[in-house]
mmCIF file of C-alpha atoms in Angstrom:
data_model
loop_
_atom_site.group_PDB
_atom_site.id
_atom_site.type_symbol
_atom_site.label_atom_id
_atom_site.label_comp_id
_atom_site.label_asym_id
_atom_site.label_seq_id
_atom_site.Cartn_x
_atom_site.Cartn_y
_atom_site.Cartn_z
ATOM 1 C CA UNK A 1 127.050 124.152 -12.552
ATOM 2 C CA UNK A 2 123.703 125.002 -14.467
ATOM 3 C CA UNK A 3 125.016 123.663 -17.425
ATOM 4 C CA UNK A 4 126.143 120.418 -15.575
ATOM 5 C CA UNK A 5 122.826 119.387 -13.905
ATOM 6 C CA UNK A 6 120.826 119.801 -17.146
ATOM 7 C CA UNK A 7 123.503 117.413 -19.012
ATOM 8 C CA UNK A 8 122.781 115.263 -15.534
ATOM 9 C CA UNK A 9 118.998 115.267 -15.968
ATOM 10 C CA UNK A 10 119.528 114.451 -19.845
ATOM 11 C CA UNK A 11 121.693 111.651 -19.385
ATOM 12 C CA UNK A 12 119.248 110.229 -16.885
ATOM 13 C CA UNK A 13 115.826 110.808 -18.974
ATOM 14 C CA UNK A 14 117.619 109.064 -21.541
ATOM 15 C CA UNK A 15 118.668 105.882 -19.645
ATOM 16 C CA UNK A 16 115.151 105.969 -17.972
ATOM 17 C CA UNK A 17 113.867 105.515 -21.695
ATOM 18 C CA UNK A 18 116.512 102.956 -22.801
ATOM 19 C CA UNK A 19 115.320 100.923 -20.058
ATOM 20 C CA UNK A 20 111.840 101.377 -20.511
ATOM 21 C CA UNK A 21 111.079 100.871 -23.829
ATOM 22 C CA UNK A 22 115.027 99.241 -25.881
ATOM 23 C CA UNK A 23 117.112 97.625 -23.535
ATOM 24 C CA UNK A 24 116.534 96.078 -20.373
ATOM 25 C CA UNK A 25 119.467 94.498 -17.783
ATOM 26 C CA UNK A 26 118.906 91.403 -15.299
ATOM 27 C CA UNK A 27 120.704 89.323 -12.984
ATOM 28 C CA UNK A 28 120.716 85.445 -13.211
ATOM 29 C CA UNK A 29 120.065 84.307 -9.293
ATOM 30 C CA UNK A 30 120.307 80.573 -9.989
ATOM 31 C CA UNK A 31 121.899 77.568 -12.073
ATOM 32 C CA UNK A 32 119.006 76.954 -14.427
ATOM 33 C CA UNK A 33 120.245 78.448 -17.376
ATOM 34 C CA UNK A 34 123.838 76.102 -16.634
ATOM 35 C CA UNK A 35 126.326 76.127 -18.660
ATOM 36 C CA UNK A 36 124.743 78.801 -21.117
ATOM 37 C CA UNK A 37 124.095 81.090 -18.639
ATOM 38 C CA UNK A 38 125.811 80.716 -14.505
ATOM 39 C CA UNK A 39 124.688 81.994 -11.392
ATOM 40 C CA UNK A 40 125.843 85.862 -11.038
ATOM 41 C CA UNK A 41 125.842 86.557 -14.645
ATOM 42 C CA UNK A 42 124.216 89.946 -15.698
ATOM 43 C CA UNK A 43 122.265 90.366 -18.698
ATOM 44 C CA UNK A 44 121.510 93.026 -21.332
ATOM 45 C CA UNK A 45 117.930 91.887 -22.559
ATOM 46 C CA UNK A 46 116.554 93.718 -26.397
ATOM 47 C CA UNK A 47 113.283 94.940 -25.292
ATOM 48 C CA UNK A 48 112.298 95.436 -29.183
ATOM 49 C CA UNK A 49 113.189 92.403 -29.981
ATOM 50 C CA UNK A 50 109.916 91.350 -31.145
ATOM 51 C CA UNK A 51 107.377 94.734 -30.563
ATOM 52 C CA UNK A 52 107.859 98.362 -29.168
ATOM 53 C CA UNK A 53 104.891 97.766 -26.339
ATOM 54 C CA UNK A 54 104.037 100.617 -23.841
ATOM 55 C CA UNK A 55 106.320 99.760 -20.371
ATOM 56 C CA UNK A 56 105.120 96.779 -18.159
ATOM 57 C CA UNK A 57 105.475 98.793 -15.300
ATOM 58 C CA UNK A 58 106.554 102.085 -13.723
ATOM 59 C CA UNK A 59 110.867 101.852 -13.242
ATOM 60 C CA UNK A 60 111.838 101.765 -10.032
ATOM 61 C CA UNK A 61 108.358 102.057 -8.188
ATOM 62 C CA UNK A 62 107.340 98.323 -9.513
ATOM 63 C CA UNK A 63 103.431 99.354 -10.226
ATOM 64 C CA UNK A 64 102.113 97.091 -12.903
ATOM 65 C CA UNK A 65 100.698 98.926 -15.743
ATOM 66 C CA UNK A 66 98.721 97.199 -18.831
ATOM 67 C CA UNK A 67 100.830 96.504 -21.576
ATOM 68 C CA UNK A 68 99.916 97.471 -25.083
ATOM 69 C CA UNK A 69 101.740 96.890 -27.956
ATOM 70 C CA UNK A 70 102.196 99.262 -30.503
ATOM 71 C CA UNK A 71 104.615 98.282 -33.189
ATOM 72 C CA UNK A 72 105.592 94.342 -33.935
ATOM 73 C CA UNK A 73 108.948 94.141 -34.632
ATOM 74 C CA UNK A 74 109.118 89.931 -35.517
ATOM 75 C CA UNK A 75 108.779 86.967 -33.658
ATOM 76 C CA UNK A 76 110.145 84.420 -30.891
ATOM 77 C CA UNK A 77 111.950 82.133 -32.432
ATOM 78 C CA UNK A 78 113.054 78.787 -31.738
ATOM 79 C CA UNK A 79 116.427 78.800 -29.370
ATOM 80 C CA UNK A 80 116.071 81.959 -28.551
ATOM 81 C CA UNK A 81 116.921 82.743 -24.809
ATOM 82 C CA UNK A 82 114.409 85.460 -23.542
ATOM 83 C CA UNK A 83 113.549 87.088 -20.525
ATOM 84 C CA UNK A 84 109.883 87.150 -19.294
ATOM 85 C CA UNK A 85 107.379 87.627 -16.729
ATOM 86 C CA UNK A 86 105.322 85.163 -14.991
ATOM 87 C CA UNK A 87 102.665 85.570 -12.156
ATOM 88 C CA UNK A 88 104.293 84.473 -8.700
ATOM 89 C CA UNK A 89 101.562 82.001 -8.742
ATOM 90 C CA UNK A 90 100.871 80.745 -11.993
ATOM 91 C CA UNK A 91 97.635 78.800 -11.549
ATOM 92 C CA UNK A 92 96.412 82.423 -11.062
ATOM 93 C CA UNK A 93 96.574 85.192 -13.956
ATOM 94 C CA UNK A 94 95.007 87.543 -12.143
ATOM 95 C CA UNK A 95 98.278 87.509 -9.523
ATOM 96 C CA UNK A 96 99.875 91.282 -8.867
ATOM 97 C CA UNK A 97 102.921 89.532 -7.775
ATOM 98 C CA UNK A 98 105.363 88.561 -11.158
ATOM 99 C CA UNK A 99 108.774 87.259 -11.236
ATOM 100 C CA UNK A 100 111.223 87.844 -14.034
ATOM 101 C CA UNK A 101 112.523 84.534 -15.831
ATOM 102 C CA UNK A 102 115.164 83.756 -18.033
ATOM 103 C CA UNK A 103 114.917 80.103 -20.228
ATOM 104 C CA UNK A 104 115.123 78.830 -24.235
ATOM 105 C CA UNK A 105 112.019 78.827 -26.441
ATOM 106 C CA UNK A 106 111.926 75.530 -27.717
ATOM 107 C CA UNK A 107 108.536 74.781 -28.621
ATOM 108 C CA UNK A 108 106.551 77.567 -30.981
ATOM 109 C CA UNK A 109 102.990 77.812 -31.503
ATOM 110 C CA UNK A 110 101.294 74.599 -32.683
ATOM 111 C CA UNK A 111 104.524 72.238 -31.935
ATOM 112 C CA UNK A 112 104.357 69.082 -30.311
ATOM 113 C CA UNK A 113 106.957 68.760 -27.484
ATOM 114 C CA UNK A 114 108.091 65.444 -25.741
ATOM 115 C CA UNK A 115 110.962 64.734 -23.927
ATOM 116 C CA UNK A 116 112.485 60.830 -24.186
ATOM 117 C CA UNK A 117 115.080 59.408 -21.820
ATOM 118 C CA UNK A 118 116.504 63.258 -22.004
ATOM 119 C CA UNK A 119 116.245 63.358 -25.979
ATOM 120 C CA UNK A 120 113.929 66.473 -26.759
ATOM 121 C CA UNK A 121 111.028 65.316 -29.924
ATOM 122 C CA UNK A 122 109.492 68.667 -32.003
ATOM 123 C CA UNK A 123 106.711 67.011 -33.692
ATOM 124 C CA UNK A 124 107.709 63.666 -33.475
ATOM 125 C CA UNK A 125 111.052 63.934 -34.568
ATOM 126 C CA UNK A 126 114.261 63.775 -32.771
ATOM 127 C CA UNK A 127 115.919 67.223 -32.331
ATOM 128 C CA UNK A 128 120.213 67.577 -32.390
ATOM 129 C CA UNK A 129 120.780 69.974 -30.112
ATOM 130 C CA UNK A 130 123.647 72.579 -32.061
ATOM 131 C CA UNK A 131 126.930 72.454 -30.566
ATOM 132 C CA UNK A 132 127.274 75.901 -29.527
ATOM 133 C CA UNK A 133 124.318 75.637 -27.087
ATOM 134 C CA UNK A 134 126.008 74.149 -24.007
ATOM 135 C CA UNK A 135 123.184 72.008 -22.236
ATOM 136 C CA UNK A 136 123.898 70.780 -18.828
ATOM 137 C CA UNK A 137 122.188 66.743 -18.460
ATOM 138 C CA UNK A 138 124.511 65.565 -15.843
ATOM 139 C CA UNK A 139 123.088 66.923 -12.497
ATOM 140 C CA UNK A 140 120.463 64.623 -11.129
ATOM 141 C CA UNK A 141 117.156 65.569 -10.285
ATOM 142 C CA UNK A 142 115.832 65.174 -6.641
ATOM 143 C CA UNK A 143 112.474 63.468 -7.765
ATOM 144 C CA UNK A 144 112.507 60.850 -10.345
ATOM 145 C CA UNK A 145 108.697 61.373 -11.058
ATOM 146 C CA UNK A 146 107.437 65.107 -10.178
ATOM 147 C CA UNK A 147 104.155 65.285 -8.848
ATOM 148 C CA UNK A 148 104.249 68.976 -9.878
ATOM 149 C CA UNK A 149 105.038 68.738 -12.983
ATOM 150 C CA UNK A 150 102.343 70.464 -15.839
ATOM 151 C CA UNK A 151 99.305 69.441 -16.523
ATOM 152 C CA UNK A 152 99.691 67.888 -12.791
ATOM 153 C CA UNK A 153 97.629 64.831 -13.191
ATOM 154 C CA UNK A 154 100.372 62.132 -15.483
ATOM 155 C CA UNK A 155 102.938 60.365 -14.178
ATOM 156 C CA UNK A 156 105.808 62.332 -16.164
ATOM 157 C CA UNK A 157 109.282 62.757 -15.128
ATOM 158 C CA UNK A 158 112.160 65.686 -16.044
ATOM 159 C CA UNK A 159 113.804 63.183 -18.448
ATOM 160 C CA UNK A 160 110.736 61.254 -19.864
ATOM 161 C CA UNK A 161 108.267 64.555 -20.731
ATOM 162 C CA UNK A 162 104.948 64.831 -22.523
ATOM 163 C CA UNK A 163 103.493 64.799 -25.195
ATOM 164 C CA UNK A 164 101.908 68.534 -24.984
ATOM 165 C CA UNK A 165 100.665 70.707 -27.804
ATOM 166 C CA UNK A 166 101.682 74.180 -27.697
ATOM 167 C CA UNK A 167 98.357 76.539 -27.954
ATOM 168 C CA UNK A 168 98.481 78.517 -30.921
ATOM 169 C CA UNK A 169 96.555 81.424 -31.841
ATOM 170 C CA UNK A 170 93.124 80.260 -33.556
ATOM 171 C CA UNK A 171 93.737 76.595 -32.916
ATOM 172 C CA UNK A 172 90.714 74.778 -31.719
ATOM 173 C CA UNK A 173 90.907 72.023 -28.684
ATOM 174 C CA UNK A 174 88.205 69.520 -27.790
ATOM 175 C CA UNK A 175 87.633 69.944 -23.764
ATOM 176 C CA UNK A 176 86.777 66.812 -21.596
ATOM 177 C CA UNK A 177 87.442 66.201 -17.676
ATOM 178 C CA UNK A 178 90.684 63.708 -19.039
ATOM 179 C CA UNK A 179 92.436 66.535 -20.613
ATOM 180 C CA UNK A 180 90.955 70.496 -19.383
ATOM 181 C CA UNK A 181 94.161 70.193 -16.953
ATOM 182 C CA UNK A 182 96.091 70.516 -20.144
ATOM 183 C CA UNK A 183 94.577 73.693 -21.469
ATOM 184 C CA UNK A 184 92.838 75.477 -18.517
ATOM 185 C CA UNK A 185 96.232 77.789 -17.784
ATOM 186 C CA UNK A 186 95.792 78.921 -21.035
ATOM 187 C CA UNK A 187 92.284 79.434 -21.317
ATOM 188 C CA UNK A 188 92.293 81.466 -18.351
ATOM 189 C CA UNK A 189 95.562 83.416 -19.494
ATOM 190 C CA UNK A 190 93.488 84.209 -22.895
ATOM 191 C CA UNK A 191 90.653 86.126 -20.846
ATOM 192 C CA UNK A 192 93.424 87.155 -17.798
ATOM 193 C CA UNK A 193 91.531 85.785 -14.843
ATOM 194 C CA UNK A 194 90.223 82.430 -14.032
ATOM 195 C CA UNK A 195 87.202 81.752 -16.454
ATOM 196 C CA UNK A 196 87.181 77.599 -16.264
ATOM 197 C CA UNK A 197 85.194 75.746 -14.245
ATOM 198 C CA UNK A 198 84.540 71.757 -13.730
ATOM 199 C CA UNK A 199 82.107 70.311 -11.891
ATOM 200 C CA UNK A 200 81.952 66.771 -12.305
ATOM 201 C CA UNK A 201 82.326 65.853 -16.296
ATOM 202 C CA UNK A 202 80.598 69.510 -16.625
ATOM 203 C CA UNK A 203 83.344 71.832 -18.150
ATOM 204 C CA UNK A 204 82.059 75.938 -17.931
ATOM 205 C CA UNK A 205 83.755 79.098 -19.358
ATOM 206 C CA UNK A 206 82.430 81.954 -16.972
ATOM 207 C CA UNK A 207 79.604 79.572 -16.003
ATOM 208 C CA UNK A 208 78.586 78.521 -19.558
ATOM 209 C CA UNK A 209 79.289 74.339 -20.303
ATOM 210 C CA UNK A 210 81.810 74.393 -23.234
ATOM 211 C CA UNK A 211 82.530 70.986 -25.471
ATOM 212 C CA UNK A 212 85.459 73.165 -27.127
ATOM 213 C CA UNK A 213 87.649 76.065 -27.544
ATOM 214 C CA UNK A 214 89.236 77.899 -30.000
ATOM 215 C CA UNK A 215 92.825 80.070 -28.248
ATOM 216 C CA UNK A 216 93.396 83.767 -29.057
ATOM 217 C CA UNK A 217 96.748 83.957 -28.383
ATOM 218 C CA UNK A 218 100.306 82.407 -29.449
ATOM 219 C CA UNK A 219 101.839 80.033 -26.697
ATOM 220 C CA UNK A 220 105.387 78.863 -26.280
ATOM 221 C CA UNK A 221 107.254 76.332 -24.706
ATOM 222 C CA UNK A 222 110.426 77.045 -22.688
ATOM 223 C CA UNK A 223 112.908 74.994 -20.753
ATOM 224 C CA UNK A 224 116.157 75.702 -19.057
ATOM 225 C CA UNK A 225 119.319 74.447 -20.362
ATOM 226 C CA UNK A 226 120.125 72.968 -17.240
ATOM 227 C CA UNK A 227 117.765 70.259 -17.673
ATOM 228 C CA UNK A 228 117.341 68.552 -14.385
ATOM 229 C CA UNK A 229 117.600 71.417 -12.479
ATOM 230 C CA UNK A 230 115.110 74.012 -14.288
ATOM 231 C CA UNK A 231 111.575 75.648 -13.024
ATOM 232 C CA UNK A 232 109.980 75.721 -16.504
ATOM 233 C CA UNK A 233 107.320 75.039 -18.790
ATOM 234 C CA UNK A 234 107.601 71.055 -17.740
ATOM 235 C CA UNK A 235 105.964 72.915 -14.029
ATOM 236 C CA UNK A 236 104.183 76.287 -15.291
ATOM 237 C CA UNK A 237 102.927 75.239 -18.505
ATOM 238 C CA UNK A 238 102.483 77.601 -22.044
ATOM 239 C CA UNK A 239 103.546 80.988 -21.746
ATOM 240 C CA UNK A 240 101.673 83.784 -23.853
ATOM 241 C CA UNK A 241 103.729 86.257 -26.218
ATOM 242 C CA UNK A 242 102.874 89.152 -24.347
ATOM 243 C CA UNK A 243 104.691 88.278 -21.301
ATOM 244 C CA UNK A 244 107.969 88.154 -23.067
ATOM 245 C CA UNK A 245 109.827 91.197 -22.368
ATOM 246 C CA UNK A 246 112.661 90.560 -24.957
ATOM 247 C CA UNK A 247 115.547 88.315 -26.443
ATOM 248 C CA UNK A 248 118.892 88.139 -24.271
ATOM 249 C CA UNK A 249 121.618 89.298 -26.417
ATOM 250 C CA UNK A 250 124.658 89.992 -23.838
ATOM 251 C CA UNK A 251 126.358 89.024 -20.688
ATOM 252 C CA UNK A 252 127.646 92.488 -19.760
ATOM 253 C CA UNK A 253 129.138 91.684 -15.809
ATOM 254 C CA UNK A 254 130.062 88.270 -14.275
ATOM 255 C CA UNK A 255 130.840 87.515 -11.006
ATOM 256 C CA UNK A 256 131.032 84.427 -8.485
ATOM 257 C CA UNK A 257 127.876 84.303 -6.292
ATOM 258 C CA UNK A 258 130.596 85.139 -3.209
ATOM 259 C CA UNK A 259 130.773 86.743 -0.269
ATOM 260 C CA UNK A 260 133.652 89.132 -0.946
ATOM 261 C CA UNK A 261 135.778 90.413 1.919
ATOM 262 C CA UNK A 262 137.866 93.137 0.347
ATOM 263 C CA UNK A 263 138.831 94.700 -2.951
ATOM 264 C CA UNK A 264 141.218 91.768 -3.516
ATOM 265 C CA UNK A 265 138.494 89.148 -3.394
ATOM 266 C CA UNK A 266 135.961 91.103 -5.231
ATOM 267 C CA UNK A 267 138.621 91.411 -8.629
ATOM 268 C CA UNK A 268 139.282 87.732 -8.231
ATOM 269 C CA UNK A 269 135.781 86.720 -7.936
ATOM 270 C CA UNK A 270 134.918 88.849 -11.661
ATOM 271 C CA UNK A 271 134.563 86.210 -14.466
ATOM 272 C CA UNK A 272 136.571 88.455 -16.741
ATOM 273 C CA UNK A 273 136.127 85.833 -19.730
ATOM 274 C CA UNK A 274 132.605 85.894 -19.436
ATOM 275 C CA UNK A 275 132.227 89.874 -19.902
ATOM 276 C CA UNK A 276 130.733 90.984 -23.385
ATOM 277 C CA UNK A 277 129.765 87.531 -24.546
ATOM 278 C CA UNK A 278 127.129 86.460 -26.644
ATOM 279 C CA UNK A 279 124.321 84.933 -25.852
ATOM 280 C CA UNK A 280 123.529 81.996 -28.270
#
């Protein structure tokens, strides 16, 4: 019995690190990943994907801890599908409250993004979407033209996007009252709190008037493949490296987002053709 327990307490030290610091596991709770990824899907997520960074936060108890990284493994690349945190509210990077996302990288640091009648433009040139990505443009949107859409003060709609430039670590920005909506998120993510200020044409960085700016960290651009039907960087804006927690590699479980009455409608609402796949 002695023996048993301390096998027990091994096994479970062990997962507690897997999950910690290599591999992670999330659900998907909505369609904005469609047809890549489906509601009820469950993902294993390669937390060392990219660095081996002290834990985000303590398992199970959900306290936020500072993450620092300690070894770089490589990069975000373009298409990759990754799993990462954003504040609750993210006009505010000082928020304790995050929520776990899961979208495609498809701008880097320093690309220019724009999105034409649906058609996605990397600096200026039409992209071909591979054919083993499975994009979902049919479902309609329910605004043509999104008020709420990033930076929040053009006229842009979910089809006809941009263009935005993608902060990248050391790049240098001019700032003016036409265009600090565009690069105030990240400005403020760059210090972690809210440092920007304007007062009429009077642009401040914790209360000093600024003409420009040079970024300290890499930015990305991510969008869901379901198009239409997405919360993602077209609403939220850039999203710093560090809050990437990893590259999705699997879909380990799948199930229909049912109600399941018995044991006979719980094995017939498993996606058995979905288990094990790839993530591309």
């Amino acid at each position: 019995m002695k023996r048993l327990l301390k096998i027990l307490v091994l096994v479970v030290i062990l997962a507690l690190i897997l999950k910690v610091f290599i591999v992670d596991a999330f659900k998907i709770p909505t369609g904005s990943m469609k047809d890549t990824l489906l509601e009820g899907d469950f993902l294993l997520v390669n937390k060392v994907a990219y660095s081996i960074a002290t834990p985000q936060q303590i398992p199970f108890l959900g306290n936020r801890l500072s993450r620092t990284e300690l070894i770089s493994t490589g990069k975000p690349s373009f298409n990759d599908v990754v799993a990462f945190e954003i504040p609750a509210n993210y006009y505010d990077p000082t928020s304790e409250e995050y929520s776990v996302l899961v979208k495609r990288i498809i701008g880097l640091p320093g690309d220019t993004i724009e999105i034409k009648d649906q058609e996605l433009y990397i600096n200026h040139k039409k992209y071909r979407t591979p054919s083993y990505i499975k994009l979902n443009l049919s479902e309609s949107p329910i605004e043509k033209v999104n008020k709420d859409l990033f930076p929040y003060n053009n006229k842009w709609s979910l089809e006809n996007y941009g263009p935005v430039v993608v902060p990248k670590k050391g790049m240098k920005v001019e700032l003016d009252p036409k265009n600090i909506l565009l690069w105030q998120n990240a400005i403020n993510t760059d210090y972690e709190k809210k440092v920007i200020s304007v007062e009429g044409t009077v642009i401040a960085l914790n209360g000093l008037p600024i003409r420009d700016y040079i970024f300290e960290k890499d930015y990305y651009f991510v969008l869901g493949d379901n198009r239409k039907n997405s919360i993602d960087s077209r609403y939220f804006g850039y999203i710093p490296e560090e809050w990437i927690i990893g590259k999705a590699f699997m879909i380990y479980w799948s199930k229909l987002p049912v109600q399941s009455s018995g044991i006979s409608d719980y094995f017939s609402s498993i996606r058995f053709s979905r288990l094990m796949q790839s993530i591309d």
